[in-house]
PDB file of C-alpha atoms in Angstrom:
ATOM      1  CA  MET A   1     118.663  96.291  70.640  1.00 79.00           C
ATOM      2  CA  ARG A   2     116.959  98.498  72.496  1.00 93.00           C
ATOM      3  CA  LYS A   3     117.068  99.128  76.234  1.00 95.00           C
ATOM      4  CA  LYS A   4     114.650  97.399  78.552  1.00 98.00           C
ATOM      5  CA  ILE A   5     114.245 100.197  81.693  1.00 98.00           C
ATOM      6  CA  VAL A   6     112.212 100.259  84.677  1.00 98.00           C
ATOM      7  CA  ALA A   7     112.830 103.876  86.063  1.00 98.00           C
ATOM      8  CA  GLY A   8     111.456 104.863  89.679  1.00 98.00           C
ATOM      9  CA  ASN A   9     109.965 108.600  89.910  1.00 98.00           C
ATOM     10  CA  TRP A  10     110.138 109.064  93.570  1.00 98.00           C
ATOM     11  CA  LYS A  11     108.341 112.627  93.322  1.00 98.00           C
ATOM     12  CA  MET A  12     108.287 114.397  96.239  1.00 98.00           C
ATOM     13  CA  HIS A  13     108.458 111.269  98.865  1.00 98.00           C
ATOM     14  CA  LYS A  14     110.836 109.779 101.526  1.00 98.00           C
ATOM     15  CA  ASN A  15     113.631 112.113 103.864  1.00 98.00           C
ATOM     16  CA  ALA A  16     117.106 111.048 104.117  1.00 98.00           C
ATOM     17  CA  GLU A  17     116.048 107.962 106.203  1.00 98.00           C
ATOM     18  CA  GLN A  18     113.612 106.963 104.297  1.00 98.00           C
ATOM     19  CA  THR A  19     115.629 107.316 101.351  1.00 98.00           C
ATOM     20  CA  GLU A  20     118.307 105.266 102.701  1.00 98.00           C
ATOM     21  CA  ASP A  21     115.852 102.189 103.834  1.00 98.00           C
ATOM     22  CA  LEU A  22     114.236 102.209 100.576  1.00 98.00           C
ATOM     23  CA  LEU A  23     117.706 102.009  98.496  1.00 98.00           C
ATOM     24  CA  ASN A  24     118.890  99.177 101.035  1.00 98.00           C
ATOM     25  CA  ASP A  25     115.613  97.047 100.237  1.00 98.00           C
ATOM     26  CA  LEU A  26     116.350  97.386  96.518  1.00 98.00           C
ATOM     27  CA  ILE A  27     119.886  96.643  97.024  1.00 98.00           C
ATOM     28  CA  ALA A  28     118.889  93.198  98.585  1.00 97.00           C
ATOM     29  CA  LYS A  29     115.993  92.523  95.891  1.00 97.00           C
ATOM     30  CA  VAL A  30     116.940  94.141  92.336  1.00 97.00           C
ATOM     31  CA  PRO A  31     118.028  90.566  91.049  1.00 95.00           C
ATOM     32  CA  THR A  32     121.629  91.360  90.119  1.00 93.00           C
ATOM     33  CA  ASP A  33     121.020  89.486  86.840  1.00 92.00           C
ATOM     34  CA  SER A  34     117.911  91.661  85.829  1.00 91.00           C
ATOM     35  CA  THR A  35     117.694  92.316  81.559  1.00 91.00           C
ATOM     36  CA  ALA A  36     116.378  95.676  82.381  1.00 96.00           C
ATOM     37  CA  GLN A  37     118.329  98.507  83.580  1.00 98.00           C
ATOM     38  CA  VAL A  38     117.073  99.761  86.697  1.00 98.00           C
ATOM     39  CA  ILE A  39     117.249 103.943  87.577  1.00 98.00           C
ATOM     40  CA  VAL A  40     115.215 105.435  90.951  1.00 98.00           C
ATOM     41  CA  ALA A  41     115.050 109.356  90.831  1.00 98.00           C
ATOM     42  CA  PRO A  42     115.223 110.337  94.608  1.00 98.00           C
ATOM     43  CA  THR A  43     114.853 114.093  95.842  1.00 98.00           C
ATOM     44  CA  PHE A  44     117.076 116.484  94.932  1.00 98.00           C
ATOM     45  CA  VAL A  45     118.430 116.606  98.365  1.00 98.00           C
ATOM     46  CA  ASN A  46     118.978 113.003  98.403  1.00 98.00           C
ATOM     47  CA  LEU A  47     120.662 112.527  94.920  1.00 98.00           C
ATOM     48  CA  ALA A  48     124.115 112.690  96.553  1.00 98.00           C
ATOM     49  CA  SER A  49     123.625 110.195  98.712  1.00 98.00           C
ATOM     50  CA  ALA A  50     121.830 108.051  96.555  1.00 98.00           C
ATOM     51  CA  VAL A  51     124.796 107.755  94.008  1.00 98.00           C
ATOM     52  CA  ASP A  52     127.113 106.675  96.791  1.00 98.00           C
ATOM     53  CA  HIS A  53     124.876 104.687  98.379  1.00 97.00           C
ATOM     54  CA  LEU A  54     123.944 102.382  94.818  1.00 98.00           C
ATOM     55  CA  GLU A  55     128.034 102.594  93.724  1.00 96.00           C
ATOM     56  CA  PHE A  56     128.677  99.177  93.471  1.00 95.00           C
ATOM     57  CA  THR A  57     124.967  98.161  92.549  1.00 97.00           C
ATOM     58  CA  ASN A  58     123.423  97.696  89.091  1.00 96.00           C
ATOM     59  CA  ILE A  59     120.716 100.605  89.957  1.00 98.00           C
ATOM     60  CA  ASP A  60     121.056 104.153  88.732  1.00 98.00           C
ATOM     61  CA  VAL A  61     120.116 107.236  89.697  1.00 98.00           C
ATOM     62  CA  ALA A  62     118.213 109.916  87.730  1.00 99.00           C
ATOM     63  CA  ALA A  63     116.937 113.689  88.607  1.00 99.00           C
ATOM     64  CA  GLN A  64     113.537 114.487  88.718  1.00 98.00           C
ATOM     65  CA  ASN A  65     114.318 117.759  86.689  1.00 98.00           C
ATOM     66  CA  VAL A  66     116.989 120.253  85.893  1.00 98.00           C
ATOM     67  CA  HIS A  67     117.601 124.114  85.239  1.00 98.00           C
ATOM     68  CA  GLN A  68     118.036 125.178  81.706  1.00 98.00           C
ATOM     69  CA  ALA A  69     120.976 127.673  82.438  1.00 98.00           C
ATOM     70  CA  GLU A  70     124.690 126.955  83.203  1.00 97.00           C
ATOM     71  CA  SER A  71     124.424 129.263  86.182  1.00 98.00           C
ATOM     72  CA  GLY A  72     123.299 132.584  87.670  1.00 98.00           C
ATOM     73  CA  ALA A  73     120.686 133.966  90.164  1.00 98.00           C
ATOM     74  CA  PHE A  74     117.737 131.483  89.857  1.00 98.00           C
ATOM     75  CA  THR A  75     117.009 130.804  93.474  1.00 98.00           C
ATOM     76  CA  GLY A  76     115.991 127.067  94.335  1.00 97.00           C
ATOM     77  CA  GLU A  77     116.936 125.466  91.022  1.00 98.00           C
ATOM     78  CA  ILE A  78     119.647 122.950  90.056  1.00 98.00           C
ATOM     79  CA  SER A  79     121.856 122.886  86.944  1.00 98.00           C
ATOM     80  CA  ALA A  80     123.101 120.096  84.717  1.00 98.00           C
ATOM     81  CA  ASP A  81     126.754 120.636  85.752  1.00 98.00           C
ATOM     82  CA  MET A  82     125.609 120.679  89.421  1.00 98.00           C
ATOM     83  CA  LEU A  83     123.742 117.090  88.866  1.00 98.00           C
ATOM     84  CA  LYS A  84     127.059 115.734  86.998  1.00 98.00           C
ATOM     85  CA  SER A  85     129.388 116.951  89.902  1.00 98.00           C
ATOM     86  CA  VAL A  86     127.540 114.439  92.575  1.00 98.00           C
ATOM     87  CA  GLY A  87     127.417 111.783  90.023  1.00 98.00           C
ATOM     88  CA  VAL A  88     124.040 112.326  88.280  1.00 98.00           C
ATOM     89  CA  ASN A  89     123.987 111.474  84.856  1.00 98.00           C
ATOM     90  CA  THR A  90     120.174 110.855  84.235  1.00 98.00           C
ATOM     91  CA  VAL A  91     116.875 113.728  84.307  1.00 99.00           C
ATOM     92  CA  ILE A  92     113.539 113.060  83.927  1.00 98.00           C
ATOM     93  CA  LEU A  93     112.258 116.141  81.694  1.00 98.00           C
ATOM     94  CA  GLY A  94     108.808 117.410  80.605  1.00 98.00           C
ATOM     95  CA  HIS A  95     106.985 115.226  83.495  1.00 97.00           C
ATOM     96  CA  SER A  96     102.824 115.754  83.213  1.00 95.00           C
ATOM     97  CA  GLU A  97     103.290 117.633  86.977  1.00 95.00           C
ATOM     98  CA  ARG A  98     105.841 119.765  85.822  1.00 97.00           C
ATOM     99  CA  ARG A  99     103.732 120.768  82.409  1.00 97.00           C
ATOM    100  CA  ALA A 100     100.322 121.186  84.771  1.00 95.00           C
ATOM    101  CA  ILE A 101     101.070 122.564  88.072  1.00 96.00           C
ATOM    102  CA  PHE A 102     104.996 124.431  86.939  1.00 97.00           C
ATOM    103  CA  HIS A 103     103.580 125.334  83.621  1.00 98.00           C
ATOM    104  CA  GLU A 104     106.529 123.927  81.783  1.00 98.00           C
ATOM    105  CA  THR A 105     106.029 124.586  78.039  1.00 98.00           C
ATOM    106  CA  ASP A 106     107.194 122.695  75.293  1.00 98.00           C
ATOM    107  CA  ALA A 107     110.037 125.526  74.369  1.00 98.00           C
ATOM    108  CA  LEU A 108     111.364 125.559  78.011  1.00 98.00           C
ATOM    109  CA  ILE A 109     111.452 121.883  77.683  1.00 98.00           C
ATOM    110  CA  ALA A 110     113.263 121.810  74.699  1.00 98.00           C
ATOM    111  CA  SER A 111     115.722 124.218  76.380  1.00 98.00           C
ATOM    112  CA  LYS A 112     116.262 121.999  79.430  1.00 98.00           C
ATOM    113  CA  VAL A 113     116.964 118.776  76.804  1.00 98.00           C
ATOM    114  CA  ASP A 114     119.853 121.323  75.564  1.00 98.00           C
ATOM    115  CA  ALA A 115     121.369 121.976  78.628  1.00 98.00           C
ATOM    116  CA  ALA A 116     121.261 118.309  79.563  1.00 98.00           C
ATOM    117  CA  LEU A 117     122.393 116.640  76.443  1.00 98.00           C
ATOM    118  CA  GLU A 118     125.299 119.276  76.583  1.00 98.00           C
ATOM    119  CA  HIS A 119     126.436 117.693  79.562  1.00 98.00           C
ATOM    120  CA  ASP A 120     126.390 114.496  78.308  1.00 98.00           C
ATOM    121  CA  MET A 121     123.161 113.422  80.141  1.00 98.00           C
ATOM    122  CA  THR A 122     120.567 110.687  79.326  1.00 98.00           C
ATOM    123  CA  VAL A 123     116.982 112.170  79.094  1.00 98.00           C
ATOM    124  CA  ILE A 124     113.990 110.513  79.963  1.00 98.00           C
ATOM    125  CA  PHE A 125     111.550 112.752  78.059  1.00 98.00           C
ATOM    126  CA  CYS A 126     107.871 112.568  79.143  1.00 98.00           C
ATOM    127  CA  PHE A 127     105.094 113.457  77.349  1.00 98.00           C
ATOM    128  CA  GLY A 128     101.657 112.420  77.304  1.00 96.00           C
ATOM    129  CA  GLU A 129      97.523 113.428  76.667  1.00 95.00           C
ATOM    130  CA  GLU A 130      95.012 114.542  79.102  1.00 91.00           C
ATOM    131  CA  LEU A 131      91.361 112.647  79.431  1.00 85.00           C
ATOM    132  CA  LYS A 132      90.021 115.772  77.663  1.00 88.00           C
ATOM    133  CA  ASP A 133      92.269 114.920  74.393  1.00 90.00           C
ATOM    134  CA  ARG A 134      91.203 111.325  74.288  1.00 87.00           C
ATOM    135  CA  GLN A 135      87.976 112.191  74.697  1.00 86.00           C
ATOM    136  CA  SER A 136      87.974 114.519  71.737  1.00 92.00           C
ATOM    137  CA  ASN A 137      90.074 112.273  69.387  1.00 92.00           C
ATOM    138  CA  THR A 138      93.496 114.375  69.754  1.00 96.00           C
ATOM    139  CA  HIS A 139      95.150 112.610  71.622  1.00 95.00           C
ATOM    140  CA  PHE A 140      97.802 111.483  68.493  1.00 96.00           C
ATOM    141  CA  ASN A 141      98.095 114.844  67.731  1.00 97.00           C
ATOM    142  CA  VAL A 142      98.896 116.130  71.151  1.00 97.00           C
ATOM    143  CA  VAL A 143     101.887 113.491  71.592  1.00 97.00           C
ATOM    144  CA  GLU A 144     102.955 114.034  67.928  1.00 98.00           C
ATOM    145  CA  ASN A 145     103.291 118.092  68.980  1.00 98.00           C
ATOM    146  CA  GLN A 146     104.959 117.788  72.096  1.00 98.00           C
ATOM    147  CA  LEU A 147     107.549 115.077  70.842  1.00 98.00           C
ATOM    148  CA  LYS A 148     107.956 117.650  68.004  1.00 98.00           C
ATOM    149  CA  ASP A 149     107.705 120.657  70.154  1.00 98.00           C
ATOM    150  CA  GLY A 150     109.807 119.636  72.544  1.00 98.00           C
ATOM    151  CA  LEU A 151     112.583 117.197  71.241  1.00 98.00           C
ATOM    152  CA  PHE A 152     112.557 117.257  67.622  1.00 98.00           C
ATOM    153  CA  HIS A 153     115.412 119.837  67.297  1.00 98.00           C
ATOM    154  CA  ILE A 154     118.185 117.837  68.564  1.00 98.00           C
ATOM    155  CA  SER A 155     120.445 115.615  66.100  1.00 98.00           C
ATOM    156  CA  ALA A 156     119.907 112.107  65.305  1.00 97.00           C
ATOM    157  CA  ASN A 157     123.284 111.306  67.422  1.00 97.00           C
ATOM    158  CA  ASP A 158     121.669 113.042  70.550  1.00 98.00           C
ATOM    159  CA  TRP A 159     119.248 110.205  70.189  1.00 98.00           C
ATOM    160  CA  GLU A 160     121.677 107.811  71.982  1.00 97.00           C
ATOM    161  CA  ASN A 161     120.950 110.056  75.240  1.00 98.00           C
ATOM    162  CA  VAL A 162     117.199 109.882  74.872  1.00 98.00           C
ATOM    163  CA  VAL A 163     114.752 107.630  76.577  1.00 98.00           C
ATOM    164  CA  LEU A 164     111.055 108.312  75.785  1.00 98.00           C
ATOM    165  CA  ALA A 165     108.137 108.080  78.213  1.00 98.00           C
ATOM    166  CA  TYR A 166     104.711 108.107  77.402  1.00 97.00           C
ATOM    167  CA  GLU A 167     102.437 109.504  80.266  1.00 94.00           C
ATOM    168  CA  PRO A 168      98.682 109.049  79.427  1.00 93.00           C
ATOM    169  CA  VAL A 169      97.889 111.688  82.284  1.00 89.00           C
ATOM    170  CA  TRP A 170      94.578 110.425  82.827  1.00 82.00           C
ATOM    171  CA  ALA A 171      96.179 107.294  84.028  1.00 76.00           C
ATOM    172  CA  ILE A 172      98.273 108.488  86.569  1.00 74.00           C
ATOM    173  CA  GLY A 173      97.343 108.750  90.192  1.00 63.00           C
ATOM    174  CA  THR A 174      93.892 108.132  89.409  1.00 64.00           C
ATOM    175  CA  GLY A 175      93.706 104.368  89.790  1.00 60.00           C
ATOM    176  CA  GLU A 176      92.786 104.365  85.533  1.00 65.00           C
ATOM    177  CA  THR A 177      95.439 102.237  83.469  1.00 65.00           C
ATOM    178  CA  ALA A 178      95.554 102.325  79.698  1.00 78.00           C
ATOM    179  CA  SER A 179      94.846  98.872  78.195  1.00 89.00           C
ATOM    180  CA  PRO A 180      97.997  96.926  76.981  1.00 92.00           C
ATOM    181  CA  GLU A 181      96.509  97.490  73.517  1.00 94.00           C
ATOM    182  CA  GLN A 182      95.981 101.439  73.554  1.00 93.00           C
ATOM    183  CA  ALA A 183      99.683 101.606  75.277  1.00 94.00           C
ATOM    184  CA  GLN A 184     100.928  99.862  72.530  1.00 96.00           C
ATOM    185  CA  GLU A 185      98.959 101.764  69.708  1.00 96.00           C
ATOM    186  CA  MET A 186     100.232 105.051  71.221  1.00 97.00           C
ATOM    187  CA  HIS A 187     103.657 103.059  71.245  1.00 98.00           C
ATOM    188  CA  GLU A 188     103.499 102.065  67.904  1.00 98.00           C
ATOM    189  CA  PHE A 189     102.608 105.359  66.856  1.00 98.00           C
ATOM    190  CA  ILE A 190     105.203 107.329  68.770  1.00 98.00           C
ATOM    191  CA  ARG A 191     108.440 105.081  67.050  1.00 98.00           C
ATOM    192  CA  GLU A 192     106.482 105.744  63.692  1.00 98.00           C
ATOM    193  CA  THR A 193     106.817 109.357  64.407  1.00 98.00           C
ATOM    194  CA  VAL A 194     110.138 109.309  65.080  1.00 98.00           C
ATOM    195  CA  ARG A 195     111.124 107.007  61.928  1.00 98.00           C
ATOM    196  CA  LYS A 196     109.479 109.964  59.474  1.00 98.00           C
ATOM    197  CA  SER A 197     111.891 112.371  60.805  1.00 98.00           C
ATOM    198  CA  PHE A 198     114.819 110.613  62.263  1.00 98.00           C
ATOM    199  CA  GLY A 199     115.234 107.233  60.274  1.00 98.00           C
ATOM    200  CA  SER A 200     114.671 103.400  60.905  1.00 98.00           C
ATOM    201  CA  ASP A 201     117.893 103.550  63.338  1.00 97.00           C
ATOM    202  CA  VAL A 202     116.840 105.633  65.779  1.00 98.00           C
ATOM    203  CA  ALA A 203     113.312 104.386  65.887  1.00 98.00           C
ATOM    204  CA  ASP A 204     114.273 101.206  66.388  1.00 98.00           C
ATOM    205  CA  ASN A 205     116.522 101.750  68.974  1.00 98.00           C
ATOM    206  CA  VAL A 206     115.087 104.440  71.182  1.00 98.00           C
ATOM    207  CA  SER A 207     113.360 102.797  74.279  1.00 98.00           C
ATOM    208  CA  ILE A 208     110.194 103.836  75.031  1.00 98.00           C
ATOM    209  CA  LEU A 209     108.563 103.392  78.408  1.00 98.00           C
ATOM    210  CA  TYR A 210     105.062 103.348  79.501  1.00 96.00           C
ATOM    211  CA  GLY A 211     104.521 105.779  82.627  1.00 93.00           C
ATOM    212  CA  GLY A 212     100.532 105.625  83.503  1.00 82.00           C
ATOM    213  CA  SER A 213     100.222 103.227  86.762  1.00 83.00           C
ATOM    214  CA  VAL A 214     101.825 100.328  86.179  1.00 91.00           C
ATOM    215  CA  LYS A 215     101.237  97.940  89.014  1.00 93.00           C
ATOM    216  CA  PRO A 216     102.886  94.500  89.561  1.00 95.00           C
ATOM    217  CA  GLU A 217      99.386  93.220  88.900  1.00 94.00           C
ATOM    218  CA  ASN A 218      99.502  94.907  85.141  1.00 93.00           C
ATOM    219  CA  ALA A 219     103.176  95.135  84.616  1.00 95.00           C
ATOM    220  CA  LYS A 220     103.791  91.771  82.867  1.00 96.00           C
ATOM    221  CA  GLU A 221     100.880  92.376  80.415  1.00 96.00           C
ATOM    222  CA  ILE A 222     101.959  95.953  79.435  1.00 95.00           C
ATOM    223  CA  PHE A 223     105.499  95.068  79.013  1.00 96.00           C
ATOM    224  CA  SER A 224     104.965  92.155  76.433  1.00 96.00           C
ATOM    225  CA  LYS A 225     103.625  94.430  74.027  1.00 97.00           C
ATOM    226  CA  PRO A 226     106.384  94.872  70.846  1.00 97.00           C
ATOM    227  CA  ASP A 227     106.561  98.409  71.678  1.00 98.00           C
ATOM    228  CA  VAL A 228     106.585  98.931  74.752  1.00 98.00           C
ATOM    229  CA  ASP A 229     110.195  99.113  76.071  1.00 98.00           C
ATOM    230  CA  GLY A 230     109.592  99.354  79.960  1.00 98.00           C
ATOM    231  CA  GLY A 231     107.999 101.509  82.388  1.00 97.00           C
ATOM    232  CA  LEU A 232     108.488 105.123  84.120  1.00 97.00           C
ATOM    233  CA  ILE A 233     106.967 103.973  87.487  1.00 96.00           C
ATOM    234  CA  GLY A 234     105.393 106.437  90.498  1.00 94.00           C
ATOM    235  CA  GLY A 235     103.620 104.972  93.656  1.00 93.00           C
ATOM    236  CA  ALA A 236     104.723 101.563  93.136  1.00 96.00           C
ATOM    237  CA  ALA A 237     108.325 102.573  93.259  1.00 97.00           C
ATOM    238  CA  LEU A 238     107.803 103.837  96.576  1.00 98.00           C
ATOM    239  CA  LYS A 239     107.451 100.040  97.834  1.00 98.00           C
ATOM    240  CA  ALA A 240     110.510  97.814  97.177  1.00 98.00           C
ATOM    241  CA  ASP A 241     108.549  94.598  96.822  1.00 98.00           C
ATOM    242  CA  ASP A 242     106.060  96.125  94.007  1.00 98.00           C
ATOM    243  CA  PHE A 243     109.187  97.563  92.165  1.00 98.00           C
ATOM    244  CA  VAL A 244     110.854  94.672  91.967  1.00 98.00           C
ATOM    245  CA  ALA A 245     108.251  93.066  90.886  1.00 98.00           C
ATOM    246  CA  ILE A 246     107.740  95.176  87.837  1.00 97.00           C
ATOM    247  CA  ILE A 247     111.384  94.908  87.095  1.00 97.00           C
ATOM    248  CA  ASN A 248     110.789  91.110  87.289  1.00 97.00           C
ATOM    249  CA  ALA A 249     107.984  91.770  85.227  1.00 96.00           C
ATOM    250  CA  ILE A 250     110.473  92.739  82.055  1.00 90.00           C
TER     251      ILE A 250
END
């Protein structure tokens, strides 16, 4: 049975003190008997302290990115080994902002996937279409190509360490949200695309998260869809009450 997951991507928000405050709030409010796996992804400088802070809780810590090389003269970058050494075992890769702002290609993301998997990390693999793709009715092709070019080189066994996160880019930070029916339609397509290449065991067990402006008001309806296994949450993850309400919607 595939996992239900709610992951909070904090992006470039929260200094050390603010991170501690939010973590304390989450520790107090996240249900200890939640059926969902709860993950938070603070900034790099706060990862080690977050791991220590959450050690005896049911909240896991993820990084927002990783470099593809093991080590080297890559100023400002962080390797998978470095993340593992501070207790971080999960990484978000291929986020729409990494693709759009930092021009990460599918080939580069594929090499980062390899680096993370080689260190037994869980990869939250992000992908999704822009508004122009949906308007031109090429959104299924875009999603399929991103999946195949960035992820489908891995083995069937590697899928045990992969979580998919579908991001309709046109619904991130815009106030727009894909309807629950649109989310289900794409998630079903994604699962069938995985099934065609890796079989039913992989497809039926991989968690597919929705990452398009999930809020307390719409979470329950989105999460009720059969192929939506949780959410990758942006802005709402920065407020404990909102994030907990989304967790409870599972």
